[in-house]
Amino acid sequence: MPAVEFRDIVKRYGPLTVLEHLNLRIEDGEFVVLLGPSGCGKTTLLNLLAGLLDPSGGEIRIGDRDVTHLDPKDRGLAMVFQSYALYPTKTVRGNLKFGLSARKLSRDEIDRRIAWAAKLLQIEPLLDRKPAQLSGGQRQRVAIGRALVKQVGVFLFDEPLSNLDAKLRTEMRIEIKKLHGQLRNTVVYVTHDQVEAMTMATRIAVMDQGVIQQVGTPDEIYDRPENIFVADFVGSPAMNFVDCALQAEADGLAAVDGRSGLSFGLDDYPWRRPPEPGRPVTIGFRPEHLRPPNGAEGRHLRLDLPVGHSEKSGSDVVLFLSLPQRMIAAKLDAAAAEPLRRQERASLALPLDRIAVFDTASGQRL
Ligand SMILES: Nc1ncnc2c1ncn2[C@@H]1O[C@H](COP(=O)(O)OP(=O)(O)OP(=O)(O)O)[C@@H](O)[C@H]1O
Ligand SMILES: [Mg+2]
């Protein structure tokens, strides 16, 4: 039985359709991340689940209940917002307690839950402080604590880490993931940060313009993107794309880019739909899959291209190479990249089992 299910959800504001016939099942205990660019409808979907908005159509189920029109407090979930929304005049303990006041719990039970959450989140020494006396990361922990004490089955997070600096974000990411490992609640987590999605999710739902583009594990999303949007949105630097035509060459089917003369051999490509020669296709390959040609194993394409600029970040170098119509990026380790950065041309190998073929017109993977 799914813990959460969206059935054919539509959300409109006047003439504007924000979510379009959206279907998604989230199983009990999953950590599902809704990932997509700003304005794609992530918060809207989360607010529909929380009961803060009414859908224009469709049904929302939690467990075996239809909760579409149920009051938020009766849905058995707790939400952590981007702005922590702590009460400034209450202590940490007061903030944690406040979420429980409507629940008619005994004093002992309230104290027990606060002690449990404070221990789990390591905020015990902070219980008597006010929010103004806490760091950003500590405030975020209190906000999570306020959801935890409710002891519900489903937790909703809306970009909970976006106000934190990079280091704290990484720490909190690990903490939230660890917490999920201990509690095994169902989590629906909204972010536009692909690193958060890739590191935390059991499954990711990638959204664009109110439509779910792909649902899969982080590896599935990364290795087998369904369409150009997903391929381009996930991965940093972004996937390289080269527009080609399918041609029957002497040694088999190939995707050929007339301008650069590149010919991607597709003999071993695992087609999902039968290819039509002559049809425009877009070849995609990730910057990290290009490598120096020595030691390249399996069938690969040799690229010999002019070197443009390069960007070094720690142990990696991203080298930009020119095709007639665009630059492509190669991500190499610094030792391999260092000699190439100073050359006019660089020779690199692309393993052909790493490329993806998309239909240029529809963007769908072939
Ligand atoms: N009350 C409203 N009236 C009209 N349009 C709205 C309303 N609320 C949201 N929208 C529109 O719905 C779309 C989705 O908004 P939503 O807040 O769900 O995006 P999001 O994916 O959470 O984006 P972000 O990453 O920026 O938070 C946007 O185009 C937004 O302008
Ligand atoms: Mg949002």
Short mmCIF file of C-alpha atoms and ligand atoms in Angstrom, two decimals:
data_model
loop_
_atom_site.label_atom_id
_atom_site.label_comp_id
_atom_site.label_asym_id
_atom_site.label_seq_id
_atom_site.Cartn_x
_atom_site.Cartn_y
_atom_site.Cartn_z
CA MET A 1 0.00 0.00 0.00
CA PRO A 2 1.50 3.36 -0.97
CA ALA A 3 1.98 5.84 1.85
CA VAL A 4 1.16 8.74 -0.44
CA GLU A 5 -0.51 8.81 -3.82
CA PHE A 6 -1.32 11.67 -6.18
CA ARG A 7 -3.97 10.63 -8.71
CA ASP A 8 -4.45 12.78 -11.78
CA ILE A 9 -3.83 16.01 -9.87
CA VAL A 10 -4.61 19.28 -11.64
CA LYS A 11 -4.01 22.72 -10.13
CA ARG A 12 -5.13 25.86 -11.93
CA TYR A 13 -5.06 29.52 -11.04
CA GLY A 14 -7.57 31.08 -13.42
CA PRO A 15 -6.23 30.45 -16.92
CA LEU A 16 -2.84 29.31 -15.59
CA THR A 17 -2.36 25.55 -15.22
CA VAL A 18 0.36 24.95 -12.64
CA LEU A 19 0.07 21.15 -12.35
CA GLU A 20 -1.19 19.00 -15.17
CA HIS A 21 -2.71 15.53 -14.64
CA LEU A 22 0.06 14.55 -12.29
CA ASN A 23 0.39 10.98 -10.99
CA LEU A 24 2.90 9.86 -8.39
CA ARG A 25 3.01 6.99 -5.88
CA ILE A 26 5.32 7.20 -2.91
CA GLU A 27 5.75 3.97 -0.96
CA ASP A 28 5.81 3.71 2.81
CA GLY A 29 9.24 4.67 4.18
CA GLU A 30 10.55 6.19 0.95
CA PHE A 31 12.52 9.42 0.79
CA VAL A 32 11.23 11.01 -2.40
CA VAL A 33 12.69 14.28 -3.66
CA LEU A 34 10.70 16.56 -5.96
CA LEU A 35 13.40 18.19 -8.07
CA GLY A 36 12.94 20.90 -10.67
CA PRO A 37 13.63 24.49 -11.63
CA SER A 38 12.03 27.48 -9.96
CA GLY A 39 8.33 27.78 -10.74
CA CYS A 40 7.83 24.18 -11.91
CA GLY A 41 5.21 23.48 -9.23
CA LYS A 42 7.12 21.70 -6.44
CA THR A 43 5.78 23.80 -3.56
CA THR A 44 2.29 23.70 -5.03
CA LEU A 45 2.36 19.89 -5.03
CA LEU A 46 3.66 19.77 -1.45
CA ASN A 47 1.04 22.27 -0.27
CA LEU A 48 -1.69 20.19 -1.89
CA LEU A 49 -0.47 17.16 0.03
CA ALA A 50 -0.28 19.18 3.25
CA GLY A 51 -3.82 20.46 2.72
CA LEU A 52 -2.79 24.11 2.50
CA LEU A 53 -4.22 24.26 -1.05
CA ASP A 54 -7.18 22.60 -2.78
CA PRO A 55 -6.62 20.84 -6.11
CA SER A 56 -8.67 21.81 -9.16
CA GLY A 57 -9.00 18.11 -9.95
CA GLY A 58 -7.76 14.69 -8.92
CA GLU A 59 -7.35 12.82 -5.66
CA ILE A 60 -4.71 12.61 -2.93
CA ARG A 61 -4.45 9.49 -0.81
CA ILE A 62 -2.41 8.77 2.29
CA GLY A 63 -2.40 5.10 3.23
CA ASP A 64 -5.89 3.85 2.44
CA ARG A 65 -7.57 7.21 3.05
CA ASP A 66 -8.73 9.77 0.51
CA VAL A 67 -7.41 12.97 2.13
CA THR A 68 -8.15 15.33 -0.77
CA HIS A 69 -10.56 17.45 1.25
CA LEU A 70 -9.39 16.62 4.75
CA ASP A 71 -8.29 19.30 7.20
CA PRO A 72 -4.45 19.66 7.31
CA LYS A 73 -4.28 18.64 10.97
CA ASP A 74 -6.10 15.37 10.27
CA ARG A 75 -3.76 14.19 7.52
CA GLY A 76 -1.08 12.71 9.79
CA LEU A 77 1.82 14.70 8.43
CA ALA A 78 4.22 17.44 9.51
CA MET A 79 5.89 20.06 7.36
CA VAL A 80 9.23 21.87 7.59
CA PHE A 81 9.33 25.13 5.66
CA GLN A 82 12.17 27.00 4.04
CA SER A 83 11.71 29.93 6.41
CA TYR A 84 11.93 28.23 9.79
CA ALA A 85 9.01 30.30 11.13
CA LEU A 86 10.04 29.88 14.77
CA TYR A 87 8.30 31.98 17.41
CA PRO A 88 10.90 34.58 18.41
CA THR A 89 9.53 35.13 21.91
CA LYS A 90 9.39 31.44 22.82
CA THR A 91 12.36 29.32 23.87
CA VAL A 92 13.41 26.29 21.86
CA ARG A 93 11.42 24.14 24.29
CA GLY A 94 8.44 26.44 23.88
CA ASN A 95 8.69 26.21 20.11
CA LEU A 96 8.80 22.43 20.21
CA LYS A 97 5.88 22.31 22.65
CA PHE A 98 3.74 24.68 20.60
CA GLY A 99 3.29 22.19 17.77
CA LEU A 100 1.79 19.74 20.25
CA SER A 101 -0.58 22.04 22.10
CA ALA A 102 -3.54 21.20 19.88
CA ARG A 103 -3.08 17.49 20.44
CA LYS A 104 -4.32 16.98 24.00
CA LEU A 105 -1.26 15.09 25.18
CA SER A 106 -0.33 14.56 28.80
CA ARG A 107 2.45 16.71 30.23
CA ASP A 108 4.64 13.63 30.62
CA GLU A 109 4.12 12.64 27.01
CA ILE A 110 4.98 16.16 25.80
CA ASP A 111 8.17 16.20 27.91
CA ARG A 112 9.10 12.74 26.70
CA ARG A 113 8.71 13.70 23.04
CA ILE A 114 10.68 16.94 23.45
CA ALA A 115 13.50 15.11 25.18
CA TRP A 116 13.51 12.45 22.45
CA ALA A 117 13.62 14.97 19.58
CA ALA A 118 16.19 17.19 21.31
CA LYS A 119 18.48 14.21 21.83
CA LEU A 120 18.09 13.02 18.25
CA LEU A 121 18.86 16.48 16.87
CA GLN A 122 21.53 17.26 19.47
CA ILE A 123 19.86 20.44 20.64
CA GLU A 124 19.49 19.49 24.31
CA PRO A 125 21.84 22.27 25.52
CA LEU A 126 19.79 24.82 23.57
CA LEU A 127 16.32 24.10 24.97
CA ASP A 128 16.14 27.25 27.09
CA ARG A 129 17.47 29.65 24.46
CA LYS A 130 15.42 31.90 22.19
CA PRO A 131 15.74 31.62 18.37
CA ALA A 132 17.76 34.88 18.20
CA GLN A 133 20.44 33.15 20.28
CA LEU A 134 20.86 30.30 17.77
CA SER A 135 22.87 29.87 14.58
CA GLY A 136 21.09 29.24 11.28
CA GLY A 137 21.82 25.52 11.43
CA GLN A 138 20.56 25.30 15.03
CA ARG A 139 17.33 27.11 14.08
CA GLN A 140 16.83 24.70 11.20
CA ARG A 141 17.28 21.80 13.62
CA VAL A 142 14.60 23.27 15.90
CA ALA A 143 12.27 23.60 12.91
CA ILE A 144 12.85 19.92 12.12
CA GLY A 145 12.35 19.10 15.82
CA ARG A 146 8.97 20.79 15.76
CA ALA A 147 7.93 18.40 12.99
CA LEU A 148 9.51 15.37 14.70
CA VAL A 149 7.64 15.75 18.01
CA LYS A 150 4.36 15.29 16.19
CA GLN A 151 5.43 11.69 15.54
CA VAL A 152 3.54 11.40 12.28
CA GLY A 153 4.09 8.97 9.42
CA VAL A 154 4.82 11.48 6.67
CA PHE A 155 7.26 14.41 6.73
CA LEU A 156 7.21 17.17 4.16
CA PHE A 157 10.23 19.40 3.60
CA ASP A 158 10.18 22.47 1.35
CA GLU A 159 13.74 23.57 0.53
CA PRO A 160 14.67 23.35 4.22
CA LEU A 161 18.38 24.02 3.69
CA SER A 162 18.40 26.87 1.21
CA ASN A 163 19.05 29.54 3.87
CA LEU A 164 22.20 27.82 5.11
CA ASP A 165 25.78 28.26 3.95
CA ALA A 166 27.38 25.52 1.85
CA LYS A 167 29.16 23.75 4.72
CA LEU A 168 26.12 23.68 6.99
CA ARG A 169 23.98 22.54 4.12
CA THR A 170 26.22 19.53 3.66
CA GLU A 171 26.11 18.74 7.39
CA MET A 172 22.33 19.07 7.64
CA ARG A 173 21.91 16.97 4.51
CA ILE A 174 23.79 14.14 6.17
CA GLU A 175 21.83 14.61 9.42
CA ILE A 176 18.44 14.52 7.74
CA LYS A 177 19.44 11.43 5.81
CA LYS A 178 20.67 9.77 9.00
CA LEU A 179 17.44 10.69 10.75
CA HIS A 180 15.46 9.05 7.97
CA GLY A 181 17.63 5.95 8.33
CA GLN A 182 16.69 5.77 12.02
CA LEU A 183 13.01 6.71 11.83
CA ARG A 184 12.06 5.24 8.43
CA ASN A 185 9.18 7.70 8.00
CA THR A 186 7.94 8.59 4.56
CA VAL A 187 9.60 11.82 3.41
CA VAL A 188 8.62 14.11 0.55
CA TYR A 189 11.38 16.65 0.11
CA VAL A 190 11.33 19.59 -2.31
CA THR A 191 14.49 21.14 -3.71
CA HIS A 192 15.95 22.63 -6.86
CA ASP A 193 19.41 21.52 -5.74
CA GLN A 194 20.43 18.42 -7.66
CA VAL A 195 23.17 17.52 -5.17
CA GLU A 196 20.59 17.34 -2.37
CA ALA A 197 18.37 15.23 -4.58
CA MET A 198 21.13 12.87 -5.68
CA THR A 199 22.55 12.33 -2.19
CA MET A 200 19.35 12.06 -0.15
CA ALA A 201 16.61 10.53 -2.26
CA THR A 202 15.61 6.90 -2.52
CA ARG A 203 13.75 8.12 -5.62
CA ILE A 204 13.67 11.44 -7.43
CA ALA A 205 10.71 12.90 -9.32
CA VAL A 206 12.08 15.44 -11.81
CA MET A 207 9.50 18.11 -12.65
CA ASP A 208 9.29 20.78 -15.33
CA GLN A 209 6.39 23.13 -15.99
CA GLY A 210 3.94 21.23 -13.83
CA VAL A 211 4.68 17.85 -15.39
CA ILE A 212 6.71 14.99 -13.92
CA GLN A 213 9.43 14.24 -16.47
CA GLN A 214 10.90 11.14 -14.85
CA VAL A 215 10.70 9.20 -11.61
CA GLY A 216 13.62 6.98 -10.65
CA THR A 217 16.47 6.24 -8.30
CA PRO A 218 19.33 8.77 -8.41
CA ASP A 219 21.34 6.30 -10.52
CA GLU A 220 18.50 5.79 -12.99
CA ILE A 221 17.99 9.54 -13.36
CA TYR A 222 21.72 10.09 -13.88
CA ASP A 223 22.54 7.10 -16.07
CA ARG A 224 19.34 6.74 -18.06
CA PRO A 225 17.59 10.11 -18.37
CA GLU A 226 14.24 9.79 -20.17
CA ASN A 227 14.55 13.03 -22.10
CA ILE A 228 16.80 15.99 -22.86
CA PHE A 229 15.30 18.07 -20.04
CA VAL A 230 16.26 15.52 -17.36
CA ALA A 231 19.65 14.86 -18.97
CA ASP A 232 20.42 18.56 -19.00
CA PHE A 233 19.04 19.39 -15.53
CA VAL A 234 20.92 16.69 -13.62
CA GLY A 235 24.73 16.66 -13.67
CA SER A 236 27.35 19.35 -13.23
CA PRO A 237 28.79 20.49 -15.53
CA ALA A 238 25.73 19.71 -17.64
CA MET A 239 25.66 16.93 -20.22
CA ASN A 240 27.11 17.76 -23.67
CA PHE A 241 24.69 17.67 -26.58
CA VAL A 242 25.53 17.40 -30.28
CA ASP A 243 22.83 17.60 -32.96
CA CYS A 244 23.27 14.87 -35.57
CA ALA A 245 21.50 12.93 -38.30
CA LEU A 246 21.17 9.14 -38.28
CA GLN A 247 23.00 7.65 -41.22
CA ALA A 248 23.72 4.14 -42.43
CA GLU A 249 27.52 4.11 -42.77
CA ALA A 250 29.69 1.37 -44.27
CA ASP A 251 30.36 -0.05 -40.79
CA GLY A 252 26.84 0.31 -39.44
CA LEU A 253 24.40 2.93 -38.16
CA ALA A 254 25.96 6.18 -36.92
CA ALA A 255 24.86 9.61 -35.71
CA VAL A 256 26.78 12.11 -37.80
CA ASP A 257 27.34 15.79 -37.16
CA GLY A 258 28.02 17.28 -40.60
CA ARG A 259 29.63 20.46 -39.30
CA SER A 260 32.28 18.87 -37.09
CA GLY A 261 32.51 15.57 -38.98
CA LEU A 262 32.00 13.64 -35.73
CA SER A 263 30.43 10.24 -36.28
CA PHE A 264 29.08 8.40 -33.24
CA GLY A 265 28.93 4.68 -33.98
CA LEU A 266 25.63 3.23 -32.73
CA ASP A 267 25.99 -0.44 -33.57
CA ASP A 268 25.78 -1.51 -29.94
CA TYR A 269 23.36 1.17 -28.79
CA PRO A 270 20.48 -0.29 -26.73
CA TRP A 271 17.59 1.24 -28.68
CA ARG A 272 14.33 1.66 -26.82
CA ARG A 273 12.51 2.72 -29.97
CA PRO A 274 13.56 1.65 -33.48
CA PRO A 275 15.66 4.39 -35.11
CA GLU A 276 14.64 6.03 -38.40
CA PRO A 277 17.61 6.93 -40.65
CA GLY A 278 17.67 10.57 -41.72
CA ARG A 279 15.85 11.70 -38.60
CA PRO A 280 17.49 14.45 -36.51
CA VAL A 281 18.85 13.07 -33.25
CA THR A 282 20.73 14.66 -30.39
CA ILE A 283 23.67 12.80 -28.94
CA GLY A 284 24.30 13.36 -25.22
CA PHE A 285 27.38 12.48 -23.21
CA ARG A 286 28.58 13.57 -19.80
CA PRO A 287 31.75 15.67 -19.31
CA GLU A 288 33.09 13.10 -16.83
CA HIS A 289 32.98 10.30 -19.40
CA LEU A 290 35.58 11.88 -21.68
CA ARG A 291 39.07 10.65 -20.86
CA PRO A 292 42.62 10.65 -22.19
CA PRO A 293 42.84 8.12 -25.05
CA ASN A 294 45.61 6.01 -23.56
CA GLY A 295 44.05 3.28 -21.51
CA ALA A 296 40.53 3.84 -22.89
CA GLU A 297 38.86 0.46 -23.03
CA GLY A 298 36.01 -0.84 -25.17
CA ARG A 299 34.66 0.85 -28.28
CA HIS A 300 35.20 4.55 -28.16
CA LEU A 301 35.19 7.63 -30.38
CA ARG A 302 38.37 9.63 -30.64
CA LEU A 303 37.83 13.39 -30.42
CA ASP A 304 40.61 15.69 -31.51
CA LEU A 305 39.44 19.25 -30.91
CA PRO A 306 40.75 22.79 -30.27
CA VAL A 307 41.16 23.61 -26.58
CA GLY A 308 39.32 26.67 -25.29
CA HIS A 309 39.36 27.83 -21.68
CA SER A 310 39.47 25.61 -18.63
CA GLU A 311 38.22 25.81 -15.04
CA LYS A 312 40.05 24.22 -12.16
CA SER A 313 38.21 23.36 -8.97
CA GLY A 314 40.27 21.41 -6.47
CA SER A 315 41.28 18.08 -7.92
CA ASP A 316 39.11 18.42 -11.07
CA VAL A 317 39.58 20.42 -14.22
CA VAL A 318 36.80 21.16 -16.69
CA LEU A 319 38.30 21.60 -20.13
CA PHE A 320 36.21 23.26 -22.83
CA LEU A 321 36.73 22.07 -26.41
CA SER A 322 35.37 23.77 -29.52
CA LEU A 323 33.04 22.21 -32.03
CA PRO A 324 32.12 24.49 -34.95
CA GLN A 325 28.74 25.25 -33.40
CA ARG A 326 29.34 24.99 -29.64
CA MET A 327 31.72 24.16 -26.80
CA ILE A 328 31.75 20.79 -25.12
CA ALA A 329 33.02 20.19 -21.61
CA ALA A 330 35.37 17.44 -20.45
CA LYS A 331 35.83 16.81 -16.73
CA LEU A 332 39.24 15.33 -15.99
CA ASP A 333 41.41 14.90 -12.95
CA ALA A 334 44.02 17.62 -12.62
CA ALA A 335 46.97 15.37 -13.45
CA ALA A 336 45.44 14.29 -16.76
CA ALA A 337 44.22 17.78 -17.63
CA GLU A 338 47.33 19.80 -16.81
CA PRO A 339 49.30 19.04 -20.01
CA LEU A 340 46.18 19.38 -22.18
CA ARG A 341 45.34 22.86 -20.82
CA ARG A 342 48.44 24.30 -22.44
CA GLN A 343 47.99 22.60 -25.81
CA GLU A 344 46.17 24.01 -28.81
CA ARG A 345 44.34 20.78 -29.46
CA ALA A 346 43.45 17.92 -27.20
CA SER A 347 42.78 14.32 -27.99
CA LEU A 348 40.18 12.58 -25.84
CA ALA A 349 38.26 9.32 -25.96
CA LEU A 350 34.51 8.93 -25.50
CA PRO A 351 33.36 5.39 -24.63
CA LEU A 352 30.44 4.70 -26.95
CA ASP A 353 28.54 2.75 -24.30
CA ARG A 354 28.17 6.02 -22.36
CA ILE A 355 26.30 8.03 -24.96
CA ALA A 356 22.56 8.67 -25.01
CA VAL A 357 20.53 9.23 -28.19
CA PHE A 358 17.54 11.57 -28.06
CA ASP A 359 14.94 12.41 -30.68
CA THR A 360 15.73 16.08 -31.38
CA ALA A 361 12.13 17.08 -32.03
CA SER A 362 10.46 15.47 -29.00
CA GLY A 363 13.48 15.36 -26.68
CA GLN A 364 12.64 11.74 -25.80
CA ARG A 365 15.38 9.18 -25.38
CA LEU A 366 15.52 6.70 -28.23
N1 LIG B 1 -1.57 31.92 -5.76
C1 LIG B 1 -1.07 31.83 -7.00
N2 LIG B 1 -1.67 32.44 -8.04
C2 LIG B 1 -1.20 32.33 -9.29
N3 LIG B 1 -0.10 31.62 -9.62
C3 LIG B 1 0.56 31.00 -8.64
C4 LIG B 1 0.12 31.07 -7.28
N4 LIG B 1 0.97 30.33 -6.52
C5 LIG B 1 1.91 29.84 -7.37
N5 LIG B 1 1.66 30.24 -8.64
C6 LIG B 1 2.44 29.88 -9.84
O1 LIG B 1 2.54 28.48 -9.90
C7 LIG B 1 3.79 28.07 -10.41
C8 LIG B 1 4.42 27.06 -9.50
O2 LIG B 1 4.74 27.67 -8.28
P1 LIG B 1 5.50 26.89 -7.11
O3 LIG B 1 5.58 27.78 -5.94
O4 LIG B 1 4.83 25.57 -6.92
O5 LIG B 1 6.93 26.68 -7.77
P2 LIG B 1 8.23 25.96 -7.16
O6 LIG B 1 8.55 24.82 -8.07
O7 LIG B 1 8.03 25.68 -5.73
O8 LIG B 1 9.34 27.08 -7.38
P3 LIG B 1 10.55 27.57 -6.40
O9 LIG B 1 11.67 26.61 -6.64
O10 LIG B 1 10.86 28.93 -6.94
O11 LIG B 1 10.04 27.60 -5.01
C9 LIG B 1 4.60 29.34 -10.61
O12 LIG B 1 4.55 29.69 -11.97
C10 LIG B 1 3.87 30.35 -9.76
O13 LIG B 1 4.03 31.64 -10.28
MG MG B 2 8.92 26.41 -3.98
#
